[in-house]
């Protein structure tokens, strides 16, 4: 009997130790972003011991990370029924309250979790802090305040320091974040994430060369830690954006590192969706279409796949596929529809309305439908203006100036757009050229809009010399000789100031002749001496200029 009791205690101790190992394994898998593996491990723990409350909590966290809120809620609620460590699940439900913008309910649940913790525990504080950080609207100050409550004896625990570093980083306190990450790694040099975060700080400071070196130094010690390659991918992506001359090279590096990250984590639907999101920001739409079709094979009913199919099909000129996918996605009220969904649905309709080799005017019904959707996207989020330039330029190059102007007019409504200056230039040109088409009836309202657009370019970049020529031409069409002369003169002043090398350029010489002749024709209406002076300037550049010679003879 005594022997049986001893064996029983030993067996129970062995089971407890094994489960602790499994929990630790799941935590390592979560940290390494191997979420599918972590789910398998945690479900195995729950199956063998349904009273392991911490396993339900960690499983719920994985579901939340993968944006499967319903499954997360079920896991947390089941975890509350467990006999051991059930209180952790209040933290998960609290984060869901934060996601629903119910901070009071979240605080109540966090307090319940902390009330149940033991005197020697500290993990609850870490998880509450991470709930504040991982919420849809992060509250980094609340996370810092939570971590400050950890007993002084445990305040230097590596996981506390790591969480504190993340909270300080989110709160844009680089110095304290650096100290916390450094101290966390010094306290436990197996905590790879803490050392990785030192490189993240460099990435955030746009010190890309140093960030890449920092990540590679960590890879040298642990080449199979997947998150390092995700950070490298993001670093090269931001580097590509900030150094346009290296865009293609660095973007290729970014995509290569993201593939490496995927190979070291998992190819689950959730991971593929994260990959698809990265492909969107990296503008690799051919790869996105491939990924979207792979996701469709895994889960043909997941609505987000329609978004990826729609975006990639639009950029790959499969407009019918794009329209169908995005109409299906945006028409479902339960989907989380974003401004970009309406934007690309609108642009797909616009593209379809202008397709064909002999098309010179957009099909009006489709075009107007597309413009209404683009406007809807802009009203939801004006920053979509950043994504309108290419569509506008495509129409401009097809000489569909009226349609291009409609796009650029929306784009230039957002002054913070990175393309604001160029979009104004294109808007002015589109309106001007639409008024110079064969058979065009002068549209004074449109020409005045063009004048304003050119003025915006001049205000933002006074040395953009050609804009003065287009503004002068616009005012010439408007019949405003005084302003026409003013802007041509400003062009002349700028190129003259740049010196003989600029003046000798054939394109500049052509525009100078245009300026002198048009100014002279304007002066002829009220100052014949000035008119002769400017026709004479034309003949200095082009002695055989027929228009100047004939006009001078007329003025004699």
Coordinates of C-alpha atoms in Angstrom, one line a residue:
X1 CA 0.0 0.0 0.0
X2 CA 2.8 2.4 1.0
X3 CA 4.7 1.4 -2.2
X4 CA 1.6 2.3 -4.2
X5 CA 1.2 5.7 -2.6
X6 CA 4.9 6.5 -3.2
X7 CA 4.5 5.4 -6.9
X8 CA 1.3 7.5 -7.1
X9 CA 3.0 10.6 -5.8
X10 CA 6.0 10.1 -8.1
X11 CA 3.7 9.6 -11.1
X12 CA 1.7 12.7 -10.3
X13 CA 5.0 14.7 -10.0
X14 CA 6.1 13.3 -13.3
X15 CA 2.9 14.4 -15.0
X16 CA 3.1 17.8 -13.5
X17 CA 6.7 18.2 -14.6
X18 CA 5.8 17.1 -18.1
X19 CA 2.9 19.5 -18.3
X20 CA 5.1 22.4 -17.1
X21 CA 7.6 21.4 -19.8
X22 CA 4.8 21.5 -22.4
X23 CA 3.6 24.9 -21.2
X24 CA 7.2 26.2 -21.5
X25 CA 7.4 24.6 -25.0
X26 CA 4.2 26.4 -26.0
X27 CA 5.5 29.7 -24.7
X28 CA 8.7 29.2 -26.7
X29 CA 6.7 28.5 -29.8
X30 CA 4.5 31.6 -29.3
X31 CA 7.7 33.7 -28.8
X32 CA 9.1 32.2 -32.0
X33 CA 5.8 33.0 -33.8
X34 CA 5.2 29.3 -34.5
X35 CA 1.5 29.8 -33.8
X36 CA 0.3 26.6 -35.4
X37 CA 2.7 24.5 -33.4
X38 CA 1.8 26.4 -30.2
X39 CA -1.9 25.7 -30.8
X40 CA -1.2 22.0 -31.3
X41 CA 0.9 21.9 -28.1
X42 CA -1.7 23.7 -26.0
X43 CA -4.6 21.7 -27.3
X44 CA -2.7 18.5 -26.4
X45 CA -2.2 19.9 -22.8
X46 CA -5.9 20.7 -22.5
X47 CA -6.9 17.3 -23.8
X48 CA -4.6 15.6 -21.2
X49 CA -5.6 17.9 -18.4
X50 CA -8.7 20.0 -18.9
X51 CA -8.0 21.9 -15.6
X52 CA -4.9 23.6 -16.9
X53 CA -6.2 27.2 -17.0
X54 CA -3.0 28.7 -18.2
X55 CA -3.1 26.5 -21.4
X56 CA -6.6 27.9 -22.3
X57 CA -5.3 31.4 -21.7
X58 CA -2.3 31.0 -23.9
X59 CA -4.4 29.3 -26.6
X60 CA -6.8 32.2 -26.5
X61 CA -3.9 34.6 -26.9
X62 CA -2.8 32.8 -30.0
X63 CA -6.3 33.0 -31.5
X64 CA -6.4 36.7 -30.7
X65 CA -3.0 37.2 -32.4
X66 CA -4.4 35.4 -35.5
X67 CA -7.6 37.6 -35.3
X68 CA -9.9 34.7 -34.6
X69 CA -11.8 36.5 -31.8
X70 CA -14.7 34.0 -31.5
X71 CA -12.3 31.1 -30.8
X72 CA -10.3 33.2 -28.4
X73 CA -13.4 34.0 -26.4
X74 CA -14.5 30.4 -26.2
X75 CA -11.0 29.4 -25.0
X76 CA -10.9 32.1 -22.3
X77 CA -14.4 31.2 -21.1
X78 CA -13.5 27.5 -20.9
X79 CA -10.3 28.4 -19.1
X80 CA -12.3 30.1 -16.3
X81 CA -13.9 26.7 -15.5
X82 CA -10.5 25.1 -14.9
X83 CA -9.3 24.3 -11.4
X84 CA -5.7 25.6 -11.8
X85 CA -4.7 29.1 -12.9
X86 CA -8.1 29.9 -14.2
X87 CA -7.7 33.6 -13.3
X88 CA -5.3 34.2 -16.2
X89 CA -8.3 34.0 -18.5
X90 CA -9.8 37.2 -17.1
X91 CA -6.8 38.9 -18.7
X92 CA -7.6 37.6 -22.1
X93 CA -11.3 38.6 -21.7
X94 CA -10.0 42.0 -20.5
X95 CA -8.1 42.5 -23.7
X96 CA -11.2 41.7 -25.7
X97 CA -13.0 44.4 -23.7
X98 CA -10.2 46.8 -24.6
X99 CA -10.7 45.9 -28.3
X100 CA -14.3 46.7 -27.8
X101 CA -13.4 50.1 -26.3
X102 CA -14.7 49.1 -22.9
X103 CA -11.7 50.0 -20.7
X104 CA -13.8 49.9 -17.4
X105 CA -14.8 46.3 -18.0
X106 CA -11.2 45.5 -18.9
X107 CA -9.9 47.0 -15.7
X108 CA -12.4 45.0 -13.6
X109 CA -11.2 41.8 -15.2
X110 CA -7.6 42.7 -14.8
X111 CA -8.1 43.4 -11.1
X112 CA -9.8 40.0 -10.7
X113 CA -6.8 38.3 -12.3
X114 CA -4.3 40.2 -10.1
X115 CA -6.3 39.5 -6.9
X116 CA -5.9 35.8 -7.5
X117 CA -2.2 35.8 -8.0
X118 CA 0.3 34.4 -5.5
X119 CA 2.7 36.5 -3.5
X120 CA 5.6 35.3 -5.5
X121 CA 3.9 35.6 -8.9
X122 CA 4.6 38.4 -11.4
X123 CA 3.5 36.9 -14.8
X124 CA 0.0 38.3 -14.3
X125 CA 1.3 41.8 -14.4
X126 CA 3.3 41.0 -17.6
X127 CA 0.2 39.6 -19.3
X128 CA -2.0 42.5 -18.3
X129 CA 0.6 45.0 -19.6
X130 CA 0.8 43.0 -22.9
X131 CA -3.0 43.1 -23.1
X132 CA -2.8 46.9 -23.0
X133 CA -0.1 46.9 -25.6
X134 CA -1.8 44.3 -27.9
X135 CA -5.2 46.0 -27.9
X136 CA -6.6 47.4 -31.1
X137 CA -5.9 50.9 -29.6
X138 CA -2.7 50.3 -27.5
X139 CA -2.3 52.1 -24.2
X140 CA 1.4 52.0 -23.5
X141 CA 1.3 54.3 -20.5
X142 CA -1.2 51.9 -18.8
X143 CA 1.2 49.0 -19.6
X144 CA 4.1 50.9 -18.0
X145 CA 2.0 51.7 -14.9
X146 CA 1.0 48.0 -14.6
X147 CA 4.6 46.8 -14.8
X148 CA 5.6 49.3 -12.2
X149 CA 3.4 47.4 -9.7
X150 CA 5.6 44.3 -9.9
X151 CA 7.1 43.5 -6.5
X152 CA 10.6 45.0 -6.3
X153 CA 12.0 41.6 -5.7
X154 CA 10.8 40.5 -9.2
X155 CA 11.1 43.8 -11.0
X156 CA 14.4 42.7 -12.6
X157 CA 12.9 39.4 -14.0
X158 CA 13.9 39.2 -17.7
X159 CA 10.2 38.9 -18.9
X160 CA 9.2 42.0 -16.8
X161 CA 12.1 43.9 -18.3
X162 CA 11.3 42.7 -21.9
X163 CA 7.7 43.8 -21.5
X164 CA 8.8 47.1 -20.0
X165 CA 11.1 47.6 -23.0
X166 CA 8.2 47.0 -25.4
X167 CA 6.0 49.4 -23.4
X168 CA 8.6 52.2 -23.4
X169 CA 9.2 51.6 -27.2
X170 CA 5.5 51.9 -27.9
X171 CA 5.4 55.1 -25.8
X172 CA 8.3 56.4 -28.0
X173 CA 10.8 56.5 -25.1
X174 CA 13.8 55.1 -26.9
X175 CA 16.3 55.5 -24.0
X176 CA 14.3 53.6 -21.4
X177 CA 13.4 51.0 -23.9
X178 CA 17.1 50.4 -24.7
X179 CA 18.0 50.1 -21.0
X180 CA 15.1 47.6 -20.4
X181 CA 16.0 45.4 -23.4
X182 CA 19.7 45.5 -22.5
X183 CA 19.0 44.6 -18.9
X184 CA 16.6 41.8 -20.0
X185 CA 19.2 40.2 -22.2
X186 CA 21.9 40.5 -19.6
X187 CA 19.7 38.8 -17.0
X188 CA 18.9 36.0 -19.5
X189 CA 21.1 35.6 -22.6
X190 CA 18.7 33.0 -23.9
X191 CA 16.1 35.7 -24.3
X192 CA 16.7 36.3 -28.0
X193 CA 13.8 38.6 -28.4
X194 CA 15.3 41.1 -26.0
X195 CA 18.5 41.3 -28.1
X196 CA 16.5 41.4 -31.3
X197 CA 14.6 44.4 -30.0
X198 CA 17.8 46.4 -29.7
X199 CA 18.0 46.1 -33.5
X200 CA 14.3 47.1 -33.7
X201 CA 15.2 50.4 -32.0
X202 CA 17.8 51.0 -34.7
X203 CA 15.3 50.3 -37.4
X204 CA 12.8 52.7 -35.8
X205 CA 15.5 55.4 -35.8
X206 CA 16.1 54.7 -39.6
X207 CA 19.6 53.5 -38.8
X208 CA 19.1 50.7 -41.3
X209 CA 22.7 49.7 -41.8
X210 CA 23.2 49.4 -38.1
X211 CA 19.9 47.6 -37.7
X212 CA 20.8 44.9 -40.3
X213 CA 24.2 44.4 -38.6
X214 CA 22.4 44.0 -35.2
X215 CA 20.0 41.4 -36.6
X216 CA 22.7 39.5 -38.3
X217 CA 24.7 39.4 -35.1
X218 CA 21.8 37.7 -33.4
X219 CA 21.3 35.3 -36.3
X220 CA 24.9 34.3 -35.9
X221 CA 24.0 32.9 -32.5
X222 CA 20.5 31.6 -33.3
X223 CA 19.9 31.3 -37.1
X224 CA 16.5 29.5 -36.7
X225 CA 14.7 32.2 -34.8
X226 CA 12.1 33.2 -37.3
X227 CA 11.1 36.7 -36.0
X228 CA 14.6 38.0 -36.8
X229 CA 13.9 37.5 -40.5
X230 CA 10.6 39.3 -40.3
X231 CA 12.4 42.2 -38.7
X232 CA 15.1 42.1 -41.5
X233 CA 12.2 42.0 -44.1
X234 CA 10.6 45.1 -42.5
X235 CA 14.0 46.9 -42.2
X236 CA 14.8 46.4 -45.9
X237 CA 11.2 47.4 -46.8
X238 CA 11.6 50.7 -45.0
X239 CA 15.1 51.2 -46.4
X240 CA 13.7 50.7 -49.9
X241 CA 11.0 53.3 -49.3
X242 CA 13.5 55.8 -47.9
X243 CA 16.2 55.3 -50.6
X244 CA 14.3 55.2 -53.9
X245 CA 17.5 54.6 -55.9
X246 CA 17.8 51.2 -54.1
X247 CA 14.1 50.4 -54.1
X248 CA 14.2 47.4 -56.3
X249 CA 17.3 45.9 -54.7
X250 CA 16.1 46.4 -51.1
X251 CA 12.5 45.3 -51.8
X252 CA 13.8 42.1 -53.3
X253 CA 15.8 41.5 -50.1
X254 CA 12.7 42.3 -48.0
X255 CA 10.6 39.8 -49.8
X256 CA 13.3 37.1 -49.6
X257 CA 13.7 37.6 -45.8
X258 CA 9.9 37.4 -45.4
X259 CA 9.9 34.0 -47.2
X260 CA 12.6 32.9 -44.8
X261 CA 10.5 34.0 -41.9
X262 CA 7.5 32.0 -43.2
X263 CA 9.7 28.9 -43.7
X264 CA 10.8 29.1 -40.0
X265 CA 7.3 29.7 -38.6
X266 CA 4.4 28.1 -40.4
X267 CA 2.3 28.2 -43.5
X268 CA -1.1 28.3 -41.8
X269 CA -3.9 30.5 -43.1
X270 CA -3.2 33.2 -40.5
X271 CA 0.5 33.2 -41.4
X272 CA -0.3 33.4 -45.1
X273 CA -2.5 36.3 -44.4
X274 CA 0.3 38.2 -42.6
X275 CA 2.5 37.4 -45.6
X276 CA -0.2 38.7 -47.9
X277 CA -0.4 41.9 -45.9
X278 CA 3.4 42.3 -46.3
X279 CA 3.1 41.7 -50.1
X280 CA 0.6 44.5 -50.3
X281 CA 2.8 47.1 -48.7
X282 CA 5.7 45.7 -50.8
X283 CA 3.6 46.1 -54.0
X284 CA 4.4 42.5 -55.1
X285 CA 1.0 41.8 -56.6
X286 CA 2.0 38.8 -58.7
X287 CA 3.2 37.0 -55.6
X288 CA 0.1 38.2 -53.8
X289 CA -2.2 36.6 -56.4
X290 CA -0.3 33.3 -56.0
X291 CA -0.6 33.5 -52.2
X292 CA -4.3 34.4 -52.4
X293 CA -5.1 31.4 -54.6
X294 CA -3.2 29.1 -52.1
X295 CA -5.2 30.6 -49.3
X296 CA -8.4 29.9 -51.3
X297 CA -7.4 26.2 -51.4
X298 CA -7.0 26.1 -47.6
X299 CA -10.2 28.0 -46.8
X300 CA -12.5 28.9 -49.7
X301 CA -15.0 30.8 -47.4
X302 CA -12.7 33.1 -45.5
X303 CA -13.8 36.6 -46.6
X304 CA -10.3 38.3 -46.3
X305 CA -9.1 36.1 -49.2
X306 CA -11.5 38.1 -51.4
X307 CA -9.6 41.3 -50.4
X308 CA -6.3 39.8 -51.5
X309 CA -7.7 38.4 -54.7
X310 CA -9.3 41.7 -55.5
X311 CA -6.1 43.8 -54.9
X312 CA -3.8 41.5 -56.8
X313 CA -6.3 41.1 -59.7
X314 CA -6.6 44.8 -60.0
X315 CA -2.9 45.4 -60.3
X316 CA -2.5 42.4 -62.6
X317 CA -5.2 43.9 -64.9
X318 CA -7.7 41.1 -64.2
X319 CA -10.4 43.7 -63.6
X320 CA -13.4 41.5 -63.8
X321 CA -11.9 39.2 -61.1
X322 CA -11.1 42.3 -59.0
X323 CA -14.6 43.8 -59.3
X324 CA -16.3 40.4 -58.4
X325 CA -14.0 39.7 -55.4
X326 CA -14.2 43.2 -54.0
X327 CA -17.9 43.6 -54.6
X328 CA -18.5 40.3 -52.7
X329 CA -16.3 41.5 -49.9
X330 CA -17.7 45.0 -49.4
X331 CA -21.3 43.9 -49.8
X332 CA -21.1 41.7 -46.7
X333 CA -21.9 43.9 -43.6
X334 CA -20.1 41.5 -41.3
X335 CA -16.7 42.1 -43.0
X336 CA -14.3 44.7 -41.7
X337 CA -14.4 46.8 -44.8
X338 CA -11.5 49.3 -45.1
X339 CA -11.1 52.4 -47.3
X340 CA -8.6 50.6 -49.6
X341 CA -11.3 48.0 -50.4
X342 CA -13.6 50.7 -51.8
X343 CA -10.6 52.4 -53.4
X344 CA -9.4 49.4 -55.4
X345 CA -13.0 48.5 -56.3
X346 CA -13.5 52.0 -57.6
X347 CA -10.2 52.0 -59.5
X348 CA -11.0 48.6 -61.0
X349 CA -14.3 50.0 -62.4
X350 CA -12.4 53.0 -63.7
X351 CA -9.8 50.8 -65.3
X352 CA -12.5 48.7 -67.0
X353 CA -14.3 51.8 -68.2
X354 CA -11.1 52.9 -70.1
X355 CA -9.8 49.6 -71.4
X356 CA -9.4 48.9 -75.1
X357 CA -7.0 49.9 -77.8
X358 CA -9.2 52.5 -79.5
X359 CA -10.9 54.0 -76.4
X360 CA -10.5 57.7 -76.1
X361 CA -13.3 58.5 -73.7
X362 CA -14.3 56.5 -70.6
X363 CA -17.6 54.5 -70.6
X364 CA -19.5 57.0 -68.4
X365 CA -21.6 54.6 -66.2
X366 CA -18.6 52.5 -65.1
X367 CA -16.4 55.5 -64.7
X368 CA -18.9 57.4 -62.6
X369 CA -19.5 54.3 -60.5
X370 CA -15.7 54.0 -60.0
X371 CA -15.3 57.7 -59.1
X372 CA -18.1 57.4 -56.5
X373 CA -16.3 54.5 -54.8
X374 CA -13.0 56.3 -54.9
X375 CA -14.7 59.4 -53.2
X376 CA -16.2 57.0 -50.6
X377 CA -12.7 55.6 -49.9
X378 CA -11.3 59.2 -49.6
X379 CA -14.1 60.3 -47.2
X380 CA -13.3 57.3 -45.0
X381 CA -9.6 57.9 -45.0
X382 CA -8.1 60.9 -46.9
X383 CA -4.6 59.2 -46.8
X384 CA -5.8 57.0 -49.7
X385 CA -4.8 60.0 -51.9
X386 CA -1.3 58.5 -51.7
X387 CA -2.5 55.6 -53.9
X388 CA -4.3 57.7 -56.6
X389 CA -1.3 59.0 -58.5
X390 CA -0.6 55.9 -60.7
X391 CA -4.2 55.6 -61.7
X392 CA -4.3 59.3 -62.6
X393 CA -1.1 59.1 -64.6
X394 CA -2.3 56.0 -66.5
X395 CA -5.3 58.0 -67.7
X396 CA -3.1 61.1 -68.5
X397 CA -0.8 59.0 -70.6
X398 CA -3.8 57.7 -72.5
X399 CA -4.7 61.3 -73.2
X400 CA -7.9 60.9 -71.2
X401 CA -7.3 64.3 -69.6
X402 CA -10.9 65.0 -68.2
X403 CA -10.9 61.6 -66.5
X404 CA -7.3 62.1 -65.2
X405 CA -8.3 65.5 -63.8
X406 CA -11.2 63.9 -61.9
X407 CA -8.7 61.5 -60.1
X408 CA -6.1 64.2 -59.5
X409 CA -8.7 66.6 -58.1
X410 CA -9.5 64.1 -55.3
X411 CA -5.8 63.3 -54.8
X412 CA -4.8 67.0 -54.3
X413 CA -7.6 67.5 -51.7
X414 CA -5.2 65.8 -49.2
X415 CA -2.3 68.3 -48.6
X416 CA -0.3 65.8 -46.6
X417 CA 0.0 63.4 -49.5
X418 CA 3.5 62.4 -50.4
X419 CA 2.6 63.1 -54.1
X420 CA 0.9 66.4 -53.4
X421 CA 3.3 68.5 -55.6
X422 CA 3.3 66.2 -58.5
X423 CA -0.4 65.5 -58.4
X424 CA -1.1 69.2 -58.6
X425 CA 1.2 69.5 -61.6
X426 CA -0.7 66.6 -63.3
X427 CA -4.0 68.2 -62.3
X428 CA -3.1 71.5 -63.9
X429 CA -1.8 69.8 -67.0
X430 CA -4.8 67.6 -67.4
X431 CA -7.2 70.5 -67.2
X432 CA -5.1 72.6 -69.6
X433 CA -4.7 69.8 -72.2
X434 CA -8.4 68.9 -72.0
X435 CA -9.1 72.6 -73.0
X436 CA -6.6 72.4 -75.9
X437 CA -8.1 69.2 -77.5
X438 CA -9.4 69.5 -81.1
X439 CA -12.9 70.9 -80.9
X440 CA -12.8 71.7 -77.2
X441 CA -15.0 74.4 -75.9
X442 CA -13.1 76.6 -73.4
X443 CA -14.0 75.7 -69.8
X444 CA -13.2 78.8 -67.8
X445 CA -13.9 77.0 -64.4
X446 CA -11.6 74.2 -65.3
X447 CA -8.8 76.5 -66.4
X448 CA -9.1 78.5 -63.2
X449 CA -8.7 75.2 -61.3
X450 CA -5.6 74.5 -63.4
X451 CA -4.2 78.0 -62.5
X452 CA -4.7 77.2 -58.8
X453 CA -3.1 73.8 -59.1
X454 CA 0.0 75.3 -60.8
X455 CA 0.0 77.9 -58.0
X456 CA 0.1 75.1 -55.4
X457 CA 3.2 73.7 -57.1
X458 CA 4.9 77.0 -57.2
X459 CA 4.2 77.6 -53.6
X460 CA 5.6 74.2 -52.6
X461 CA 8.5 74.3 -55.0
X462 CA 9.3 77.7 -56.5
X463 CA 12.2 76.4 -58.5
X464 CA 10.1 74.0 -60.6
X465 CA 10.7 76.0 -63.7
X466 CA 8.3 74.3 -66.2
X467 CA 5.3 75.0 -64.0
X468 CA 5.6 78.7 -64.9
X469 CA 5.3 77.9 -68.6
X470 CA 2.1 75.9 -68.0
X471 CA 0.6 78.5 -65.8
X472 CA 1.4 81.2 -68.4
X473 CA -0.2 79.0 -71.1
X474 CA -3.3 78.6 -68.9
X475 CA -3.6 82.3 -68.4
X476 CA -3.1 82.9 -72.1
X477 CA -6.1 80.6 -72.8
X478 CA -8.1 82.5 -70.1
X479 CA -7.2 85.8 -72.0
X480 CA -5.4 87.2 -69.0
X481 CA -2.4 88.8 -70.8
X482 CA -1.0 90.5 -67.6
X483 CA -0.7 87.2 -65.7
X484 CA 0.5 85.3 -68.8
X485 CA 3.4 87.8 -69.1
X486 CA 4.1 87.6 -65.4
X487 CA 4.5 83.8 -65.4
X488 CA 6.5 83.6 -68.6
X489 CA 8.9 86.3 -67.2
X490 CA 9.3 84.2 -64.0
X491 CA 10.3 81.3 -66.1
X492 CA 12.8 83.4 -68.0
X493 CA 14.2 84.7 -64.7
X494 CA 14.7 81.2 -63.3
X495 CA 16.5 79.7 -66.3
X496 CA 18.6 82.8 -66.8
X497 CA 19.7 82.6 -63.2
X498 CA 20.9 79.0 -63.7
X499 CA 23.4 80.2 -66.3
X500 CA 24.5 79.6 -69.9
X501 CA 24.5 75.8 -69.6
X502 CA 20.8 75.8 -68.8
X503 CA 20.0 78.4 -71.5
X504 CA 21.8 76.3 -74.1
X505 CA 19.5 73.3 -73.6
X506 CA 17.3 72.8 -76.7
X507 CA 14.1 72.3 -74.6
X508 CA 14.8 75.5 -72.7
X509 CA 15.6 77.4 -75.9
X510 CA 12.2 76.2 -77.4
X511 CA 10.3 77.4 -74.3
X512 CA 12.1 80.8 -74.3
X513 CA 11.1 81.4 -77.9
X514 CA 7.5 80.4 -76.9
X515 CA 7.7 82.8 -74.0
X516 CA 9.1 85.8 -76.0
X517 CA 6.6 85.3 -78.8
X518 CA 3.5 84.9 -76.6
X519 CA 4.6 87.8 -74.3
X520 CA 5.1 90.0 -77.4
X521 CA 1.7 89.1 -78.7
X522 CA 0.2 90.1 -75.4
X523 CA 2.1 93.4 -75.2
X524 CA 0.9 94.2 -78.8
X525 CA -2.5 94.8 -77.3
X526 CA -1.4 97.7 -75.1
X527 CA 2.4 98.3 -75.5
X528 CA 3.8 98.1 -79.0
X529 CA 7.3 99.0 -78.0
X530 CA 7.5 96.1 -75.5
X531 CA 6.0 93.8 -78.2
X532 CA 8.8 94.8 -80.6
X533 CA 11.4 94.3 -77.8
X534 CA 10.2 90.7 -77.2
X535 CA 9.9 89.7 -80.8
X536 CA 13.5 90.9 -81.2
X537 CA 14.5 88.6 -78.3
X538 CA 13.0 85.7 -80.2
X539 CA 15.0 86.6 -83.3
X540 CA 18.2 86.7 -81.3
X541 CA 17.6 83.0 -80.5
X542 CA 16.0 82.1 -83.8
X543 CA 16.8 84.6 -86.6
X544 CA 14.5 82.8 -89.0
X545 CA 11.5 82.6 -86.7
X546 CA 8.6 83.3 -89.2
X547 CA 6.0 84.3 -86.6
X548 CA 8.4 86.9 -85.0
X549 CA 9.5 88.3 -88.4
X550 CA 5.9 88.6 -89.7
X551 CA 4.7 90.2 -86.4
X552 CA 7.5 92.8 -86.4
X553 CA 6.5 93.7 -90.0
X554 CA 2.9 94.1 -88.9
X555 CA 3.9 96.4 -86.0
X556 CA 6.0 98.8 -88.1

